[in-house]
Amino acid sequence: MRACLVAFLVLVLASTAVAQITSATISGTVKDQTQGVLPGVDVVVKNVDTGLTRSAVTDGSGYFTIPGLPPGAYETRASLQGFGSVVERVTLAVAQEAGLSLTLKVTGTEESIIVVGTAAIVDTRSAAMSAVVTEKTISELPLNGRNYIDLALLQPGVNSFSEKDSTSSSNRGTKLNINGMSFRSNSYLLDGANMRGYAGTATVSAAETTLGVDTIMEFRVVTNAYSADYGRAMGGVISLVTKSGTNHVRGSGFEFFRDSAMDARNFFDRGDDPPPFTRHQFGASFGGPLQKDRLFFFGGVERLQEDLGITTTSFVPTDAARSGALFPINPIVAPYLKLFPAANAGDASAAQGIGIFTYEKNQPTRENFYQGRFDYTFSDTDSVFARYTYDGADQSVTAGFPDYGTDSVSRNQFFTTEYKRIFSPAILNTARFSHSRLRFEQLPAFLSAPDLSFIAGQDLMGVISINGFTSIGGTTTNPSTNNSFYWTFSDDLSYVKGRHLLKVGALAEHLRTNKLTATNVRGSYTFANLRSFLAGTPTRFVGVPPGAQLERVRPNTLFGAYVQDDYRATDRLTLNLGLRYEFYTIPAEANGLDTTLRDIVNDRSFTVGPPFARNPSLGNIAPRLGFAWDATGDGKTAIRGGAGLYHDTDGPFNSAFGIASFSPPFAATATINNPTFPRPASLTAGAASARTLDYNIKQPYGVTFNVNLQRELAGHITATIGYAGSRAYNLMSAVEANPVVPVIQADGSKFFAAGAPRRNTAFGPIDYRTNGGHSEYNSLQLSAQKRFSRRYQLQASYTLAKSMDNLQAQLNADVNNASVYPQDPYDRDIDWARSDFDVRHVFQANFVWDVPGREGSALLDGWQFNGIVTLRGGVPFTAALGGTNWSRSGNTSGEDRPNLKPGVNPDAIVLGDPDHYFDTSAFVLPPQGTFGDAGRNTLTGPSYAMTNVSFVKNTRIGALGGGGQLQLRLELFNLLNRANFATPDRVVFAAASPTETALPTAGRITRTVTSSRQVQLAAKILF
């Protein structure tokens, strides 16, 4: 309570104020021709588009600072009686700290010397590793799907992870791993307002994209050692700024079109042509002055209408198996066997009865976006803006077979208003209020079949999983909802005092989540192999007894306060000193539905009450320290370094709370070994299984650090070489908390006897979320960038990195390339290995080139060539056994592993053939009751290469004004038509019999993570 009072007082006392999150700063020194400093110089900064004017006077050291400037083009004028004025034109990016060095010459006149484009491009003010994605980059690069968040991948240290279950509600959107941190550890800000989805991704669109490219001005990607202005996350920060109106009318109208007639076949498509595909993405934007220099408007609308045909490969029983020629068929199984379609693409293994079924299915997507923003300047000291954004999407996808699917619906709304007040040239304040509503739900999309249901009262069949075959019955996680509602007030104060730029601020953010988790509400059966399925003898059943209360409503409030001092210790050295304190109230369930096992080993029942024993966030003190040294004194070489402590405070337990919904007495999960089929004899007999969260939870936190050298080269190219690293602790992760008690053998290994008791005999398996994870990341990062000038811009980056952890995913659906559970629940550190998202090498390059032509020629002038090239290594993956719990450890949610055959060279296991990607003969089935010795993430999956290019013809249209033009675009995605393969099937053995052979599906790849070559045509009107 005392901490809440302190936070409230800080919030009230901090004068209404602008954080550097969205605004820029100009600072510098004014000298005369002899390099003597000039105090008392009037410095006036004017936005050339909106007329916004700010001023300052240099101090005794000739130094000035003007913070809180909206991104845009500015003229900086320095004048002093007896000297000629100097005007420098500079373009400021979001959150940029621009350094200027101005020289006044003695003259008897009032003449001005205009200097164009000489602002330093080397960062000599900040230790943070960051980069700006400019408006030209956003609008001109060939962006597949026009999802601007993907442009964050152009920066070093940033990688996307595609080995996920995209049908899961918690995996929608782009998953970015930034400098070794989890995708859940990033912050996404739109004009400073929170736009993070429930599970931590960038919004939660059913279409897995973010529309509105024409309404985004630019954004900054901050990856390491950022200042105390930033909170909520310990990974990276993506801070976007929307376009505002100016004194000039501007806008666009566009249509982007695709059709399968122009595309290449995917590697797994059947026939000569790809499946039918049409895509229309169209819209418009418009902005301008409603009152010159005072009131401006900018808005945009966009519509996505897509029908995407997708080829899916599934594994089904062969005709011989369906006829009973291989194994006897129990009559109770017959109606379920008929649900599997007949094989139509040959056999994977005739002996094991595994056939191949491929099909094409349309995946329809509809999305609508609109946004409006008003900016108003009341006076030279007061201004305000307000913006509203809406994005609604619907998408239907299949789940294994054409008759089973998932319908996804999202409705997202964002409102932000900001009031800015200038009290004096040295004091600037900004207050911001925002409200974000992110709604996402998924529903099963298949016919009602109460006669085939596994649980009384359900009108839909559950899921049947057979080792070596594709599961049938849809996904186990539907229906589900992931809804987040944010109310945020932030307040920041900037104060310039000599060489100090002091910033203090406070944040209060109320979050209310509505989460429906219905995993296994329809029930799920697991069969060891085809023989056991046809006999109707499953290995396991997992289901939720009727009457469970599965929806949880969790309100909580985040409070934050910070102080930051960017101190220019000398003309060449700047120190970034910051401290942030951020805590949240415990997100207790609003209706009293929290229940916990307070002692996981000894408690005999769950206790209704708060989810945590204590608030884990009260000690969240986070210092930040950095330096930037202008090594040569001319602004062309900088040595920078920094470190900081960061905390995940924006819903760090959201996904884990979804798991914890299944806790008695309000809900439970029944896990039954060797059950009857098609309905268990009882869902309540025997020891209850549970899914819960650690009552003594700890706060996840991380440390990031870097040191780098930045140098301006010839041609205005900036090159950077540096080291970036991170360490993270108390990471949320999954573990089986109630394993079977082992016998410790003479060699120290564990043996689990058949029928041995669990550690807590009052319960069956306990699917547990706790803080057992920790990670480390080290990287060499190289980059070179040239801003647009002389008709082209260029950026290239390379990252050599290694990320290690002992597991840090929260949900099974988070990864496809490994299990999120340690194989040995008693010793998770044995699984210290490459992170699931670890990629050793990443190279990115992009360019925009205005091709020289014959000026005035309608045909030969106005051509442009743009491109993005991405090359990266594969993610690791783990060989596994089927879901029979061969070790008998009781780890029924996780996976067992095979043994590596003695004498096998681990480096020679990967073969690379998509039909047989790794050598299954390198593995053997371990003795039952023991763990396999094959390590976690010891194999590496396929590499990735992508080349996207666009050819653009710009034709001037005088009737549309000076900037009016017609733009015709030809865009080719995956130009080289490379098949970027997904991770192969990892299950080597069904683990049903000690003498069985490897599954024929092991090592087989059935999908790609990207499309084949696709062609997009577009027309844009710009004015």
Tab-separated table of C-alpha atoms in Angstrom, residues 112 115 190 231 260 269 316 410 435 438 458 621 636 651 674 699 713 719 724 772 810 875 891 914 945 967 980 1013:
chain	number	residue	atom	x	y	z
A	112	SER	CA	22.223	34.066	-43.457
A	115	VAL	CA	23.680	24.683	-44.614
A	190	LEU	CA	1.706	3.575	-31.168
A	231	GLY	CA	9.426	0.572	-19.339
A	260	SER	CA	-2.383	-17.232	-58.484
A	269	ASP	CA	1.486	-28.147	-54.312
A	316	VAL	CA	-3.972	-41.029	-42.759
A	410	SER	CA	-10.261	-9.734	-33.907
A	435	HIS	CA	-7.203	3.553	-24.224
A	438	LEU	CA	-7.684	-5.639	-28.164
A	458	GLN	CA	-20.364	-31.655	-25.733
A	621	ILE	CA	14.402	-0.978	-9.303
A	636	LYS	CA	32.105	11.309	-37.380
A	651	GLY	CA	1.223	-8.983	-18.327
A	674	ASN	CA	-5.324	-46.624	-20.514
A	699	GLN	CA	9.722	-11.317	-11.099
A	713	LEU	CA	32.470	6.727	-44.051
A	719	ALA	CA	29.133	1.795	-40.291
A	724	ALA	CA	25.597	-6.865	-27.667
A	772	GLY	CA	12.920	-21.910	-13.525
A	810	GLN	CA	5.076	-20.921	-21.573
A	875	VAL	CA	16.651	-22.950	-35.763
A	891	ASN	CA	5.737	-36.052	-17.626
A	914	PRO	CA	12.976	-32.869	-47.227
A	945	ALA	CA	16.661	-17.223	-47.779
A	967	GLN	CA	2.979	5.169	-59.194
A	980	ASN	CA	12.034	-22.331	-47.109
A	1013	ARG	CA	7.192	-16.787	-55.639
